[in-house]
């Protein structure tokens, strides 16, 4: 086995003899601790920071939730063709390395680029580089906006850039699909009184799978010396499924009282029972976004407004936004930010009602200190406030108020 | 303040301000006849423009970290602090939208630009040799 691996590497080495290979990378060491707030249904004061990777802080200081290390390898295969792979290992994921990016880039003419393979899905203004802490001011993009279980996709992207006066215009179209299996966060939410309301007798157990198929979208950017604007849109078909179990209540003696409860997880043929498709688990999703940055002499303003439409049973709508201001001293960059997310139900699903089902905001205050040419130290405080006001079990908003203090060292190499 | 410490202070001020007064020369290969405007230079080094006016791809060089002329170029010409520019290029690099300029020493810069018609770089104006062509001074 060892020999064949060596032989393979030699072969690759020979093949790549003419190719220039460059290595680079980035990483973050982040420590955080909840310093105030209310206990949630799990019995802890929790602060969710990454939905996709199921990362959250409690009152115990934790170094693993958001710490990450990534290595990028780029090989120029031919004149206009290159291959890029990014391997990312996260503490929240037990440091197991994932291939988050793996794509071929083909230069089309002077202004066009065709990329084929696995890439980050360009949703929010910061989506494509949300893992690269060094590239933005804060410790993390606002956690109540960047909450999707899908952040990458496999497919094609074509981008075309050109000048128009003082402006640089970038356009891109992309399409593809993505499946994530065993998403722990769905279980996380459910166990905290989350948003699954399966048919009576059905219990969504453990993890769920999510597929985004027929992803098709576009990004348009316009930038000059001080303005950078970006509009994004995509549509996809959303499907989620999970292994479910039933509790059969048996009345053995016919007295109207349950004598025995039998748990059933598998079909007669032994395969697990999988939840079916219905309007809450299988629907179209539209994403609209407008974001950007304005750079003044000392201050940079950043903003992102997004609107997501689920064509699901609830007619879910998610208006979200954030604004942030950063002061740019040579090495010190203090910043403030506000992000707000809402879920509105616009259709009365089986008498569930319509209205605002979820609403919360995060206030952020922090400072970035550029300690070295390639490293930044950040200290940040976030205050999560739940603003949902639907009574009792109607309230999708299981979130607890919490204050989070975190420190990060972000670096690139 | 004694005379001696005042002199020392003056010397320190001189040492601090000297690099700020030095001129930066943007250089290309002598055979490169394309017009290179201030806007072109800015667009090249902010990853927006990829080719010279003659259609040839521009290969960017920068000076290694810690070189005073590098910070001065970033500040004066691009209007960015070193950290802002580094953050910008990390975003571009890790999203596959481009490759940052290659960092080299001043002597390698002069040698590389003198021998490659596609390259553009910058050095302290006092270091310029006849083997390269100066297209702008800042």
Short mmCIF file of C-alpha atoms in Angstrom, two decimals:
data_model
loop_
_atom_site.label_atom_id
_atom_site.label_comp_id
_atom_site.label_asym_id
_atom_site.label_seq_id
_atom_site.Cartn_x
_atom_site.Cartn_y
_atom_site.Cartn_z
CA UNK A 1 0.00 0.00 0.00
CA UNK A 2 2.75 2.40 0.99
CA UNK A 3 4.63 1.59 -2.19
CA UNK A 4 1.65 2.31 -4.39
CA UNK A 5 1.07 5.63 -2.66
CA UNK A 6 4.72 6.54 -3.18
CA UNK A 7 4.51 5.44 -6.81
CA UNK A 8 1.43 7.55 -7.25
CA UNK A 9 3.04 10.61 -5.74
CA UNK A 10 6.06 10.13 -7.97
CA UNK A 11 3.80 9.84 -10.97
CA UNK A 12 1.96 12.98 -9.92
CA UNK A 13 5.25 14.72 -9.31
CA UNK A 14 6.42 13.83 -12.82
CA UNK A 15 3.13 14.88 -14.36
CA UNK A 16 3.23 18.13 -12.51
CA UNK A 17 6.88 18.78 -13.24
CA UNK A 18 5.99 21.69 -15.49
CA UNK A 19 3.23 23.01 -13.29
CA UNK A 20 3.84 25.74 -10.79
CA UNK A 21 2.29 24.79 -7.47
CA UNK A 22 1.67 27.41 -4.83
CA UNK A 23 0.63 26.80 -1.25
CA UNK A 24 -1.07 29.31 0.96
CA UNK A 25 -3.43 29.17 3.87
CA UNK A 26 -5.28 30.83 6.66
CA UNK A 27 -6.42 30.10 10.15
CA UNK A 28 -8.04 31.39 13.30
CA UNK A 29 -7.65 30.55 16.94
CA UNK A 30 -10.80 31.69 18.68
CA UNK A 31 -11.77 31.48 22.32
CA UNK A 32 -15.19 32.44 23.57
CA UNK A 33 -17.38 32.40 26.64
CA UNK A 34 -20.96 33.37 27.35
CA UNK A 35 -20.82 36.11 29.98
CA UNK A 36 -24.50 36.90 30.48
CA UNK A 37 -27.96 35.85 29.41
CA UNK A 38 -30.83 33.49 30.01
CA UNK A 39 -30.90 29.75 30.23
CA UNK A 40 -32.40 28.06 27.14
CA UNK A 41 -34.38 24.77 27.09
CA UNK A 42 -31.13 22.76 27.23
CA UNK A 43 -30.47 24.21 30.69
CA UNK A 44 -27.44 26.23 29.56
CA UNK A 45 -26.79 29.82 28.59
CA UNK A 46 -25.86 29.25 24.95
CA UNK A 47 -24.73 31.50 22.12
CA UNK A 48 -24.95 29.99 18.64
CA UNK A 49 -22.14 31.15 16.32
CA UNK A 50 -22.16 28.71 13.41
CA UNK A 51 -25.21 26.80 12.33
CA UNK A 52 -23.48 24.87 9.57
CA UNK A 53 -20.77 23.54 11.85
CA UNK A 54 -22.99 23.33 14.91
CA UNK A 55 -20.79 25.65 16.92
CA UNK A 56 -21.98 27.39 20.03
CA UNK A 57 -20.54 28.73 23.26
CA UNK A 58 -21.63 28.17 26.83
CA UNK A 59 -20.43 29.69 30.08
CA UNK A 60 -17.35 27.47 29.91
CA UNK A 61 -14.50 28.99 27.96
CA UNK A 62 -14.00 27.07 24.72
CA UNK A 63 -11.16 27.18 22.18
CA UNK A 64 -12.52 24.68 19.68
CA UNK A 65 -15.87 26.00 18.49
CA UNK A 66 -14.53 28.39 15.88
CA UNK A 67 -10.85 27.62 15.58
CA UNK A 68 -9.95 26.66 12.04
CA UNK A 69 -6.94 25.98 9.86
CA UNK A 70 -6.95 25.79 6.06
CA UNK A 71 -4.40 25.09 3.36
CA UNK A 72 -4.90 26.06 -0.26
CA UNK A 73 -2.97 24.46 -3.10
CA UNK A 74 -3.10 25.90 -6.55
CA UNK A 75 -1.47 24.25 -9.54
CA UNK A 76 -1.14 25.88 -12.92
CA UNK A 77 -1.83 22.95 -15.21
CA UNK A 78 -1.65 24.71 -18.54
CA UNK A 79 -1.47 28.25 -19.85
CA UNK A 80 -5.09 29.09 -19.07
CA UNK A 81 -6.00 26.21 -16.78
CA UNK A 82 -5.40 25.84 -13.05
CA UNK A 83 -6.62 23.59 -10.25
CA UNK A 84 -7.31 24.80 -6.71
CA UNK A 85 -8.00 22.73 -3.62
CA UNK A 86 -8.69 24.07 -0.14
CA UNK A 87 -8.61 21.69 2.79
CA UNK A 88 -10.23 23.07 5.92
CA UNK A 89 -10.09 21.57 9.42
CA UNK A 90 -12.34 22.98 12.12
CA UNK A 91 -12.36 22.46 15.85
CA UNK A 92 -16.16 22.28 15.81
CA UNK A 93 -15.85 19.36 13.41
CA UNK A 94 -13.33 17.47 15.54
CA UNK A 95 -10.48 18.80 13.36
CA UNK A 96 -11.33 16.33 10.60
CA UNK A 97 -10.15 17.87 7.31
CA UNK A 98 -12.84 18.70 4.74
CA UNK A 99 -12.34 19.65 1.11
CA UNK A 100 -14.35 22.87 1.10
CA UNK A 101 -13.11 24.04 -2.26
CA UNK A 102 -11.92 21.94 -5.22
CA UNK A 103 -12.25 23.46 -8.64
CA UNK A 104 -10.69 24.00 -12.03
CA UNK A 105 -10.33 27.51 -13.37
CA UNK A 106 -10.21 28.16 -17.08
CA UNK A 107 -9.41 31.61 -18.41
CA UNK A 108 -11.78 32.57 -21.23
CA UNK A 109 -10.34 35.48 -23.19
CA UNK A 110 -8.94 38.37 -21.15
CA UNK A 111 -12.06 39.04 -19.04
CA UNK A 112 -13.85 35.72 -18.55
CA UNK A 113 -13.30 32.87 -16.10
CA UNK A 114 -15.00 29.50 -16.03
CA UNK A 115 -14.81 27.57 -12.75
CA UNK A 116 -15.94 23.99 -12.41
CA UNK A 117 -16.11 22.05 -9.16
CA UNK A 118 -16.77 22.69 -5.51
CA UNK A 119 -16.97 26.28 -4.31
CA UNK A 120 -18.59 28.39 -1.62
CA UNK A 121 -22.08 29.49 -2.60
CA UNK A 122 -22.03 33.28 -3.18
CA UNK A 123 -25.01 34.24 -1.02
CA UNK A 124 -24.22 37.05 1.41
CA UNK A 125 -21.62 39.75 0.89
CA UNK A 126 -19.15 37.78 3.01
CA UNK A 127 -20.25 34.21 2.20
CA UNK A 128 -17.39 33.28 -0.07
CA UNK A 129 -14.73 34.13 2.49
CA UNK A 130 -16.57 33.80 5.76
CA UNK A 131 -13.96 31.27 6.96
CA UNK A 132 -11.09 33.69 6.28
CA UNK A 133 -11.18 35.73 9.48
CA UNK A 134 -8.16 37.79 8.46
CA UNK A 135 -10.08 39.17 5.46
CA UNK A 136 -12.76 41.02 7.46
CA UNK A 137 -12.81 43.19 10.57
CA UNK A 138 -14.88 41.11 13.00
CA UNK A 139 -14.31 37.72 14.60
CA UNK A 140 -17.19 36.31 12.53
CA UNK A 141 -19.84 37.55 10.14
CA UNK A 142 -23.15 38.12 11.99
CA UNK A 143 -24.17 34.69 13.26
CA UNK A 144 -27.90 35.25 12.97
CA UNK A 145 -27.59 35.89 9.21
CA UNK A 146 -24.99 33.33 8.19
CA UNK A 147 -26.95 30.41 9.48
CA UNK A 148 -27.43 28.08 6.52
CA UNK A 149 -26.74 24.37 6.61
CA UNK A 150 -25.57 24.61 3.00
CA UNK A 151 -22.60 26.88 2.32
CA UNK A 152 -20.93 25.19 -0.65
CA UNK A 153 -22.11 23.73 -3.93
CA UNK A 154 -20.83 21.56 -6.75
CA UNK A 155 -21.29 23.05 -10.16
CA UNK A 156 -20.22 25.66 -12.65
CA UNK A 157 -19.53 29.38 -12.31
CA UNK A 158 -18.82 31.71 -15.20
CA UNK A 159 -17.68 35.21 -14.37
CA UNK A 160 -16.98 38.16 -16.62
CA UNK A 161 -15.36 41.45 -15.58
CA UNK A 162 -15.10 44.72 -17.44
CA UNK A 163 -14.52 48.46 -17.00
CA UNK A 164 -17.06 51.21 -17.38
CA UNK A 165 -15.43 54.59 -16.77
CA UNK A 166 -14.10 54.59 -13.19
CA UNK A 167 -16.13 51.51 -12.35
CA UNK A 168 -15.20 47.88 -12.48
CA UNK A 169 -18.17 45.67 -13.15
CA UNK A 170 -18.15 41.96 -12.32
CA UNK A 171 -20.90 39.60 -13.37
CA UNK A 172 -21.25 35.91 -12.73
CA UNK A 173 -23.76 33.14 -13.22
CA UNK A 174 -23.61 29.86 -11.32
CA UNK A 175 -25.50 26.60 -11.14
CA UNK A 176 -25.22 23.28 -9.38
CA UNK A 177 -26.37 21.29 -6.37
CA UNK A 178 -25.33 20.23 -2.89
CA UNK A 179 -26.28 17.66 -0.28
CA UNK A 180 -25.26 17.74 3.38
CA UNK A 181 -25.83 14.60 5.39
CA UNK A 182 -26.20 14.07 9.12
CA UNK A 183 -26.61 17.72 9.98
CA UNK A 184 -26.41 17.78 13.74
CA UNK A 185 -27.79 21.28 14.07
CA UNK A 186 -31.28 20.13 13.13
CA UNK A 187 -31.25 17.93 16.17
CA UNK A 188 -29.80 20.80 18.17
CA UNK A 189 -32.76 23.03 17.31
CA UNK A 190 -35.35 20.33 17.78
CA UNK A 191 -34.07 19.54 21.23
CA UNK A 192 -34.40 23.18 22.13
CA UNK A 193 -38.04 23.43 21.15
CA UNK A 194 -37.15 24.17 17.53
CA UNK A 195 -39.14 24.48 14.41
CA UNK A 196 -40.08 20.95 13.43
CA UNK A 197 -43.72 20.13 13.79
CA UNK A 198 -43.98 16.69 12.21
CA UNK A 199 -47.32 14.90 11.85
CA UNK A 200 -48.66 13.42 15.07
CA UNK A 201 -46.84 10.29 16.12
CA UNK A 202 -43.73 11.18 14.11
CA UNK A 203 -40.57 12.11 15.85
CA UNK A 204 -37.60 13.49 13.96
CA UNK A 205 -34.70 11.68 15.50
CA UNK A 206 -31.06 12.61 15.35
CA UNK A 207 -29.62 14.26 12.32
CA UNK A 208 -31.19 15.34 9.05
CA UNK A 209 -30.05 15.46 5.43
CA UNK A 210 -30.56 18.56 3.33
CA UNK A 211 -30.31 18.82 -0.47
CA UNK A 212 -30.31 21.98 -2.51
CA UNK A 213 -30.88 20.97 -6.12
CA UNK A 214 -31.21 23.02 -9.32
CA UNK A 215 -29.24 25.92 -7.81
CA UNK A 216 -29.18 28.71 -10.38
CA UNK A 217 -28.12 32.26 -9.65
CA UNK A 218 -26.23 35.40 -10.49
CA UNK A 219 -24.00 37.99 -8.80
CA UNK A 220 -23.31 41.49 -10.08
CA UNK A 221 -20.66 43.69 -8.47
CA UNK A 222 -19.78 47.31 -9.18
CA UNK A 223 -16.83 48.98 -7.54
CA UNK A 224 -14.75 52.11 -7.78
CA UNK A 225 -12.21 53.75 -5.47
CA UNK A 226 -14.50 53.98 -2.49
CA UNK A 227 -17.70 52.06 -3.25
CA UNK A 228 -18.14 48.34 -3.61
CA UNK A 229 -21.68 47.10 -4.29
CA UNK A 230 -22.90 43.57 -4.81
CA UNK A 231 -26.29 42.24 -5.80
CA UNK A 232 -27.02 38.53 -5.62
CA UNK A 233 -29.87 36.24 -6.49
CA UNK A 234 -30.34 32.50 -6.67
CA UNK A 235 -33.08 29.94 -6.64
CA UNK A 236 -32.87 26.34 -5.48
CA UNK A 237 -35.11 23.43 -4.62
CA UNK A 238 -34.86 22.65 -0.90
CA UNK A 239 -35.43 19.17 0.44
CA UNK A 240 -34.80 17.82 3.90
CA UNK A 241 -35.32 14.34 5.26
CA UNK A 242 -34.47 12.46 8.42
CA UNK A 243 -34.77 9.04 9.93
CA UNK A 244 -37.94 9.09 12.00
CA UNK A 245 -39.55 6.88 14.57
CA UNK A 246 -43.11 6.20 15.61
CA UNK A 247 -44.50 5.41 19.01
CA UNK A 248 -47.34 2.93 18.60
CA UNK A 249 -49.67 3.11 21.60
CA UNK A 250 -51.17 -0.32 22.19
CA UNK A 251 -54.38 -0.84 24.11
CA UNK A 252 -54.12 -4.59 24.78
CA UNK A 253 -57.27 -5.16 26.84
CA UNK A 254 -59.56 -2.74 25.02
CA UNK A 255 -60.25 -0.57 28.08
CA UNK A 256 -59.32 2.66 26.30
CA UNK A 257 -56.09 3.02 28.29
CA UNK A 258 -52.70 2.52 26.67
CA UNK A 259 -50.99 -0.51 28.11
CA UNK A 260 -47.82 -0.53 26.10
CA UNK A 261 -45.85 1.88 23.90
CA UNK A 262 -43.81 0.33 21.12
CA UNK A 263 -41.08 2.29 19.43
CA UNK A 264 -40.83 1.61 15.69
CA UNK A 265 -37.87 2.91 13.64
CA UNK A 266 -37.72 0.57 10.67
CA UNK A 267 -39.91 -0.62 7.85
CA UNK A 268 -40.94 -4.30 7.66
CA UNK A 269 -37.99 -4.89 5.30
CA UNK A 270 -35.57 -3.57 7.93
CA UNK A 271 -34.72 -0.27 6.24
CA UNK A 272 -34.97 2.87 8.37
CA UNK A 273 -38.17 4.91 8.11
CA UNK A 274 -37.36 8.16 6.35
CA UNK A 275 -39.57 11.21 6.67
CA UNK A 276 -41.50 11.93 3.51
CA UNK A 277 -41.77 15.02 1.30
CA UNK A 278 -44.45 17.48 2.25
CA UNK A 279 -44.80 21.25 2.01
CA UNK A 280 -42.61 21.87 5.07
CA UNK A 281 -39.69 19.73 3.88
CA UNK A 282 -39.76 20.07 0.08
CA UNK A 283 -40.09 23.50 -1.56
CA UNK A 284 -38.46 26.18 -3.73
CA UNK A 285 -36.23 28.82 -2.16
CA UNK A 286 -35.39 32.27 -3.57
CA UNK A 287 -32.55 34.36 -2.18
CA UNK A 288 -32.13 38.10 -2.85
CA UNK A 289 -29.25 40.17 -1.53
CA UNK A 290 -27.80 43.65 -1.81
CA UNK A 291 -24.64 44.44 0.10
CA UNK A 292 -21.53 46.51 -0.06
CA UNK A 293 -18.95 48.72 1.54
CA UNK A 294 -18.25 52.42 1.44
CA UNK A 295 -14.71 53.46 2.30
CA UNK A 296 -14.12 56.98 3.55
CA UNK A 297 -10.83 58.45 4.71
CA UNK A 298 -10.95 56.88 8.16
CA UNK A 299 -14.17 54.92 8.26
CA UNK A 300 -15.53 51.96 6.30
CA UNK A 301 -19.27 51.31 6.33
CA UNK A 302 -20.47 47.80 5.51
CA UNK A 303 -24.02 46.68 4.91
CA UNK A 304 -25.98 43.70 3.62
CA UNK A 305 -29.71 43.37 3.12
CA UNK A 306 -31.23 40.00 2.27
CA UNK A 307 -34.65 38.59 1.63
CA UNK A 308 -35.33 34.87 1.44
CA UNK A 309 -38.57 33.37 0.23
CA UNK A 310 -39.58 29.79 1.02
CA UNK A 311 -42.41 28.49 -1.14
CA UNK A 312 -43.27 26.19 1.80
CA UNK A 313 -46.45 25.51 3.73
CA UNK A 314 -45.91 28.49 6.01
CA UNK A 315 -45.04 30.89 3.17
CA UNK A 316 -41.88 31.71 5.16
CA UNK A 317 -40.11 35.01 4.50
CA UNK A 318 -36.76 35.92 6.03
CA UNK A 319 -35.86 39.62 5.85
CA UNK A 320 -32.39 40.12 7.34
CA UNK A 321 -29.84 42.91 7.38
CA UNK A 322 -26.69 44.09 9.03
CA UNK A 323 -24.76 47.34 9.17
CA UNK A 324 -21.28 47.87 10.53
CA UNK A 325 -18.83 50.74 10.84
CA UNK A 326 -15.08 50.26 11.10
CA UNK A 327 -12.54 52.93 11.98
CA UNK A 328 -9.28 52.38 10.08
CA UNK A 329 -6.25 53.44 12.04
CA UNK A 330 -2.96 51.96 10.77
CA UNK A 331 -2.96 49.05 13.16
CA UNK A 332 -6.11 49.53 15.26
CA UNK A 333 -9.55 48.98 13.79
CA UNK A 334 -12.37 49.45 16.29
CA UNK A 335 -15.80 48.48 15.00
CA UNK A 336 -19.49 48.34 15.81
CA UNK A 337 -22.22 46.33 14.13
CA UNK A 338 -25.89 45.50 14.23
CA UNK A 339 -27.53 42.52 12.54
CA UNK A 340 -31.18 41.69 12.56
CA UNK A 341 -33.09 38.64 11.36
CA UNK A 342 -36.79 37.98 11.14
CA UNK A 343 -39.05 35.13 10.06
CA UNK A 344 -42.54 36.00 8.87
CA UNK A 345 -45.20 33.37 8.18
CA UNK A 346 -47.43 34.54 5.38
CA UNK A 347 -49.64 31.50 4.86
CA UNK A 348 -51.91 29.86 7.38
CA UNK A 349 -50.56 26.30 7.42
CA UNK A 350 -53.12 23.92 8.94
CA UNK A 351 -54.42 26.62 11.26
CA UNK A 352 -50.96 27.52 12.49
CA UNK A 353 -51.55 31.18 11.78
CA UNK A 354 -49.59 33.96 10.15
CA UNK A 355 -47.35 36.67 11.57
CA UNK A 356 -43.82 37.25 12.81
CA UNK A 357 -42.55 33.93 14.10
CA UNK A 358 -38.98 34.78 14.90
CA UNK A 359 -37.04 37.98 15.41
CA UNK A 360 -33.64 38.62 16.91
CA UNK A 361 -30.68 40.96 16.71
CA UNK A 362 -26.99 40.92 17.52
CA UNK A 363 -25.13 44.04 18.60
CA UNK A 364 -21.38 43.82 18.11
CA UNK A 365 -18.58 45.88 19.58
CA UNK A 366 -14.95 45.04 19.03
CA UNK A 367 -11.47 45.96 18.00
CA UNK A 368 -9.02 44.47 15.55
CA UNK A 369 -5.33 44.99 16.18
CA UNK A 370 -2.99 44.14 13.30
CA UNK A 371 -0.18 42.60 15.32
CA UNK A 372 1.97 41.55 12.37
CA UNK A 373 1.95 41.81 8.60
CA UNK A 374 -0.10 38.64 8.36
CA UNK A 375 -1.87 38.37 11.70
CA UNK A 376 -4.65 40.20 13.48
CA UNK A 377 -5.80 39.99 17.08
CA UNK A 378 -9.49 40.68 17.72
CA UNK A 379 -11.48 41.19 20.88
CA UNK A 380 -15.25 41.26 20.52
CA UNK A 381 -18.43 41.44 22.53
CA UNK A 382 -21.79 40.36 21.06
CA UNK A 383 -25.17 40.82 22.60
CA UNK A 384 -27.92 38.58 21.26
CA UNK A 385 -31.44 39.82 21.94
CA UNK A 386 -34.54 37.82 21.13
CA UNK A 387 -37.33 40.08 19.94
CA UNK A 388 -39.92 37.46 19.04
CA UNK A 389 -43.30 38.11 20.59
CA UNK A 390 -45.59 35.25 19.56
CA UNK A 391 -46.96 33.51 22.62
CA UNK A 392 -46.06 30.06 23.86
CA UNK A 393 -45.44 27.20 21.49
CA UNK A 394 -46.35 29.34 18.50
CA UNK A 395 -43.07 31.16 18.91
CA UNK A 396 -40.49 29.57 16.64
CA UNK A 397 -38.08 31.70 18.47
CA UNK A 398 -36.42 29.34 20.88
CA UNK A 399 -33.39 31.62 21.13
CA UNK A 400 -32.23 32.82 24.48
CA UNK A 401 -30.74 36.25 25.11
CA UNK A 402 -27.01 36.02 25.69
CA UNK A 403 -23.83 38.05 25.80
CA UNK A 404 -20.67 36.57 24.30
CA UNK A 405 -17.09 37.62 24.84
CA UNK A 406 -14.55 36.26 22.37
CA UNK A 407 -10.91 36.72 21.42
CA UNK A 408 -9.39 35.65 18.11
CA UNK A 409 -6.04 35.48 16.40
CA UNK A 410 -6.54 35.39 12.62
CA UNK A 411 -3.64 34.77 10.28
CA UNK A 412 -2.78 34.07 6.66
CA UNK A 413 0.30 32.41 5.27
CA UNK B 1 15.93 69.02 27.39
CA UNK B 2 19.71 68.90 26.97
CA UNK B 3 21.36 69.66 23.66
CA UNK B 4 22.37 66.07 23.29
CA UNK B 5 18.95 64.59 23.67
CA UNK B 6 17.55 67.24 21.34
CA UNK B 7 20.06 66.18 18.71
CA UNK B 8 19.11 62.60 19.27
CA UNK B 9 15.47 63.52 18.84
CA UNK B 10 16.27 65.32 15.60
CA UNK B 11 18.16 62.30 14.38
CA UNK B 12 15.27 60.04 15.27
CA UNK B 13 12.80 62.28 13.48
CA UNK B 14 15.06 62.26 10.45
CA UNK B 15 15.29 58.50 10.56
CA UNK B 16 11.53 58.19 10.78
CA UNK B 17 10.75 60.73 8.10
CA UNK B 18 13.51 59.86 5.66
CA UNK B 19 11.76 56.86 4.11
CA UNK B 20 8.56 58.87 3.81
CA UNK B 21 10.30 61.42 1.65
CA UNK B 22 11.83 58.89 -0.73
CA UNK B 23 10.24 58.66 -4.14
CA UNK B 24 8.76 55.48 -5.49
CA UNK B 25 9.26 54.60 -9.15
CA UNK B 26 6.87 52.25 -10.92
CA UNK B 27 8.82 50.25 -13.46
CA UNK B 28 8.20 48.04 -16.51
CA UNK B 29 10.36 46.35 -19.14
CA UNK B 30 11.97 48.86 -21.58
CA UNK B 31 10.20 47.20 -24.53
CA UNK B 32 6.77 47.79 -22.98
CA UNK B 33 5.38 50.77 -24.90
CA UNK B 34 1.87 50.68 -23.38
CA UNK B 35 0.76 53.86 -21.70
CA UNK B 36 0.45 53.24 -17.95
CA UNK B 37 -1.67 55.83 -16.16
CA UNK B 38 -2.06 56.38 -12.40
CA UNK B 39 -5.48 54.74 -12.69
CA UNK B 40 -3.96 51.71 -14.45
CA UNK B 41 -1.41 51.27 -11.67
CA UNK B 42 -4.11 51.44 -9.02
CA UNK B 43 -6.33 49.04 -10.94
CA UNK B 44 -3.47 46.56 -11.46
CA UNK B 45 -2.55 46.52 -7.77
CA UNK B 46 -6.15 46.28 -6.61
CA UNK B 47 -6.73 43.27 -8.85
CA UNK B 48 -9.23 45.01 -11.12
CA UNK B 49 -7.20 45.21 -14.30
CA UNK B 50 -5.24 42.30 -15.69
CA UNK B 51 -3.71 43.55 -18.95
CA UNK B 52 -1.62 46.41 -20.31
CA UNK B 53 -3.08 48.66 -23.03
CA UNK B 54 -1.37 46.43 -25.64
CA UNK B 55 -3.42 43.45 -24.44
CA UNK B 56 -0.52 41.64 -22.77
CA UNK B 57 -1.21 40.20 -19.30
CA UNK B 58 0.40 42.21 -16.52
CA UNK B 59 2.40 40.20 -13.99
CA UNK B 60 2.53 42.11 -10.69
CA UNK B 61 5.50 42.34 -8.35
CA UNK B 62 5.57 43.90 -4.93
CA UNK B 63 8.34 44.37 -2.38
CA UNK B 64 8.67 41.99 0.55
CA UNK B 65 6.93 42.77 3.82
CA UNK B 66 8.86 45.15 6.02
CA UNK B 67 10.28 47.11 3.09
CA UNK B 68 9.44 50.80 3.66
CA UNK B 69 8.79 51.41 -0.03
CA UNK B 70 6.06 48.76 0.07
CA UNK B 71 4.09 50.52 2.81
CA UNK B 72 4.63 53.84 1.12
CA UNK B 73 3.36 52.52 -2.22
CA UNK B 74 0.30 50.98 -0.55
CA UNK B 75 -0.45 54.23 1.26
CA UNK B 76 0.35 56.83 -1.37
CA UNK B 77 -0.68 55.06 -4.54
CA UNK B 78 -3.38 52.62 -3.43
CA UNK B 79 -4.69 54.55 -0.42
CA UNK B 80 -4.65 51.47 1.81
CA UNK B 81 -2.83 50.50 4.97
CA UNK B 82 -0.68 47.36 4.72
CA UNK B 83 -3.25 45.42 6.77
CA UNK B 84 -6.19 46.59 4.64
CA UNK B 85 -4.39 45.55 1.47
CA UNK B 86 -3.38 42.19 2.91
CA UNK B 87 -6.98 41.56 4.00
CA UNK B 88 -8.17 42.48 0.52
CA UNK B 89 -5.75 40.07 -1.19
CA UNK B 90 -6.56 37.23 1.22
CA UNK B 91 -10.20 37.56 0.18
CA UNK B 92 -9.25 37.49 -3.51
CA UNK B 93 -6.78 34.62 -3.11
CA UNK B 94 -9.00 32.32 -1.04
CA UNK B 95 -12.06 32.83 -3.25
CA UNK B 96 -10.12 32.06 -6.43
CA UNK B 97 -10.63 35.50 -7.94
CA UNK B 98 -7.00 36.32 -8.49
CA UNK B 99 -3.43 36.02 -7.32
CA UNK B 100 -1.72 38.67 -5.20
CA UNK B 101 1.50 40.28 -6.47
CA UNK B 102 4.61 38.22 -5.89
CA UNK B 103 6.79 39.68 -3.11
CA UNK B 104 10.46 40.08 -4.01
CA UNK B 105 13.53 42.01 -2.85
CA UNK B 106 14.43 45.32 -4.59
CA UNK B 107 17.32 43.70 -6.46
CA UNK B 108 15.17 40.78 -7.65
CA UNK B 109 12.50 43.29 -8.64
CA UNK B 110 14.95 45.17 -10.87
CA UNK B 111 16.28 41.95 -12.36
CA UNK B 112 12.85 40.41 -13.00
CA UNK B 113 11.34 43.53 -14.57
CA UNK B 114 14.45 44.01 -16.72
CA UNK B 115 14.09 40.50 -18.12
CA UNK B 116 10.29 40.04 -18.43
CA UNK B 117 8.22 42.22 -20.80
CA UNK B 118 4.99 41.36 -18.90
CA UNK B 119 6.10 42.47 -15.46
CA UNK B 120 5.37 45.63 -13.55
CA UNK B 121 6.84 46.56 -10.19
CA UNK B 122 8.09 49.40 -8.06
CA UNK B 123 11.28 50.35 -6.23
CA UNK B 124 12.79 53.30 -4.41
CA UNK B 125 13.42 55.81 -7.24
CA UNK B 126 17.09 56.11 -6.28
CA UNK B 127 17.61 52.40 -7.04
CA UNK B 128 16.34 52.49 -10.64
CA UNK B 129 18.77 51.14 -13.26
CA UNK B 130 18.85 51.83 -17.02
CA UNK B 131 17.61 48.25 -17.65
CA UNK B 132 14.04 49.16 -16.64
CA UNK B 133 11.60 51.84 -17.75
CA UNK B 134 10.00 54.21 -15.24
CA UNK B 135 6.31 54.84 -16.01
CA UNK B 136 5.36 56.82 -12.92
CA UNK B 137 6.89 58.40 -9.83
CA UNK B 138 5.14 59.06 -6.55
#
